C-alpha atoms as a printed R data frame, in Angstrom:
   type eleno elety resid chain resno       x       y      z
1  ATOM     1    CA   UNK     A     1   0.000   0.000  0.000
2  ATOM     2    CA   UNK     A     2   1.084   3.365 -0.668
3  ATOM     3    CA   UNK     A     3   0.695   6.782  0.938
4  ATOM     4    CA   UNK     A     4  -0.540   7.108  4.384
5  ATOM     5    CA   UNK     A     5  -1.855   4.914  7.014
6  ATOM     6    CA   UNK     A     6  -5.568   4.742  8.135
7  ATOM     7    CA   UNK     A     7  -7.073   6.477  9.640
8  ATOM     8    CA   UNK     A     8  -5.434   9.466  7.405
9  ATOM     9    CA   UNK     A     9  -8.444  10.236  5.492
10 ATOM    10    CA   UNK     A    10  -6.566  11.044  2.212
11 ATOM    11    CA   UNK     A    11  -7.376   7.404  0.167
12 ATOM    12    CA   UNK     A    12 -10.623   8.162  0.566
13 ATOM    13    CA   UNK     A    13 -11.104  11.279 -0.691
14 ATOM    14    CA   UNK     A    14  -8.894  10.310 -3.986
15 ATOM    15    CA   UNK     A    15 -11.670   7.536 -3.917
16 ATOM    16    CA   UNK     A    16 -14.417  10.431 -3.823
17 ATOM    17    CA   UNK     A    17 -12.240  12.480 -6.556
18 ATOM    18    CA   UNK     A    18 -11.804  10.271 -8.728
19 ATOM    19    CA   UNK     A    19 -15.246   8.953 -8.840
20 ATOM    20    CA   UNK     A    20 -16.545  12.839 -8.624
21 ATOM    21    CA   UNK     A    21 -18.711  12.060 -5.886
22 ATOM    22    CA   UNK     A    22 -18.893  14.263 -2.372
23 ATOM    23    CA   UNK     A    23 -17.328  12.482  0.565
24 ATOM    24    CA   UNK     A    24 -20.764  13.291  2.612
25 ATOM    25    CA   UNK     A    25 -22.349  11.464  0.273
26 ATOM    26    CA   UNK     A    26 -19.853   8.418  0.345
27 ATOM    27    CA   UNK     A    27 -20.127   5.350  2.498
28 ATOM    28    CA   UNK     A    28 -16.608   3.742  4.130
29 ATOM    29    CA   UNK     A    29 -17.790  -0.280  5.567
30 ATOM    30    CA   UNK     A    30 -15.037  -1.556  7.919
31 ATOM    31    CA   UNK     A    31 -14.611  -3.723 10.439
32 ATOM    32    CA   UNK     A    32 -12.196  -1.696 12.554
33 ATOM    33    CA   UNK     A    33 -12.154   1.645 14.493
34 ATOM    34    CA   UNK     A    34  -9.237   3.111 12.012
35 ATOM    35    CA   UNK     A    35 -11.839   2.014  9.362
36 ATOM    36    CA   UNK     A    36 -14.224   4.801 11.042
37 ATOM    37    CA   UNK     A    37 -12.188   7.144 11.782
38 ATOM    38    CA   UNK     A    38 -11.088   7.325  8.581
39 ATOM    39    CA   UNK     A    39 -14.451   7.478  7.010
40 ATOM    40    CA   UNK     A    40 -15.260  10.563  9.879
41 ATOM    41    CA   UNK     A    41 -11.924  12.390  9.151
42 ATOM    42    CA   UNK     A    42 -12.862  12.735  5.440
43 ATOM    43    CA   UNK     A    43 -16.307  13.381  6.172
44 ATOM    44    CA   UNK     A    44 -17.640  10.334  4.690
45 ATOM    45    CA   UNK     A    45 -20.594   8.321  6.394
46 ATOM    46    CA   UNK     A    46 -18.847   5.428  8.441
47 ATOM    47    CA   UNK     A    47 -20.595   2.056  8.517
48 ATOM    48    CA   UNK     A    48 -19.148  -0.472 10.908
49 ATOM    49    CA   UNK     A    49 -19.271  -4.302  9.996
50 ATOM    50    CA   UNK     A    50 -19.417  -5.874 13.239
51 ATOM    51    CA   UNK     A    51 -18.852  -9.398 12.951
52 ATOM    52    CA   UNK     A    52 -18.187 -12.589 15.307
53 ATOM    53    CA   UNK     A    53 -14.940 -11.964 15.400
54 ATOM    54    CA   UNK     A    54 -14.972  -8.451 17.226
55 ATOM    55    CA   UNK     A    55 -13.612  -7.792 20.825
56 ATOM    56    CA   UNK     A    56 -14.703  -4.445 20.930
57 ATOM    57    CA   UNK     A    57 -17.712  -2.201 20.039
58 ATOM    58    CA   UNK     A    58 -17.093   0.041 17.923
59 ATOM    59    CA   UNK     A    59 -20.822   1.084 17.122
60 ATOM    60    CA   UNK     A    60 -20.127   4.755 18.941
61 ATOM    61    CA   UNK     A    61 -17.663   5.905 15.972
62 ATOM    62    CA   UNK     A    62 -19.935   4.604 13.406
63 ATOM    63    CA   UNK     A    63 -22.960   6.209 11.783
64 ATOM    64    CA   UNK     A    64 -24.616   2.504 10.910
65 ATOM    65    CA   UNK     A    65 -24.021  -0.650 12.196
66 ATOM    66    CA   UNK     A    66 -24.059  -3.841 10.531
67 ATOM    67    CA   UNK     A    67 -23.931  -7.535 10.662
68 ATOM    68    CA   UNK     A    68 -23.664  -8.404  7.542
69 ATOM    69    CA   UNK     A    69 -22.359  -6.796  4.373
70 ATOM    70    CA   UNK     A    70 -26.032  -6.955  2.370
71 ATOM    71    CA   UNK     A    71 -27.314  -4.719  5.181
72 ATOM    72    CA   UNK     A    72 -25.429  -2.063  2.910
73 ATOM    73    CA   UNK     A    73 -28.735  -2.200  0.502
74 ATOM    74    CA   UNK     A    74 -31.098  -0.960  3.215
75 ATOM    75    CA   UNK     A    75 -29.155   1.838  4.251
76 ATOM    76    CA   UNK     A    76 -28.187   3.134  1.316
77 ATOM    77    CA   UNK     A    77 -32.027   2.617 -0.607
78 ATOM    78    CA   UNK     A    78 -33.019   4.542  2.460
79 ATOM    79    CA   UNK     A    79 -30.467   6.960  2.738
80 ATOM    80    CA   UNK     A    80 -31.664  10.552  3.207
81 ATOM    81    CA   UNK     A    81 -28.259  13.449  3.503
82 ATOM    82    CA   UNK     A    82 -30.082  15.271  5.249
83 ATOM    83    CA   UNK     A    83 -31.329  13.063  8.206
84 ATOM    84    CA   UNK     A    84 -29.349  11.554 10.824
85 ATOM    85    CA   UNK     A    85 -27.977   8.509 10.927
86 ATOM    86    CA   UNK     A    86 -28.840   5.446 12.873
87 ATOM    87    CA   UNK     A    87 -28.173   1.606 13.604
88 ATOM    88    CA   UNK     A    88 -29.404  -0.802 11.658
């Protein structure tokens, strides 16, 4: 990998460049706090994939939760900029 480590925000927002899309309009799914932190530093909606394998929660730096990955589709056929996020 090159450039800088999570959670430096600056992969995503060459992500959001070169797509030409607006980082608040951008979801970031990881499975680890640097993940969100990331997403939140470029101002990018942070969706935490909490699975069986996690030893902390990590729910409070995410705007979603999720169990699994297909729980993407609700969120994002719902998703409204201009409301506030919640756990799904």
């Amino acid at each position: 990998e090159e450039g800088p480590a999570k959670p430096d925000p600056s992969g995503v927002l060459e992500i959001c460049s070169a797509f030409g899309v607006r980082p608040q309009e951008t979801f970031v799914v990881g499975d680890y706090l640097f993940d969100l932190l990331c997403a939140r530093s470029a101002g990018a909606i942070a969706v935490w994939l909490r699975n069986s394998h996690a030893r902390e929660d990590f729910s409070a730096s995410a705007d979603y939760t999720i169990d699994t990955l297909p729980k993407i589709l609700t969120i994002i056929e719902s998703f409204d900029p201009h409301k506030e996020a919640t756990n799904v």
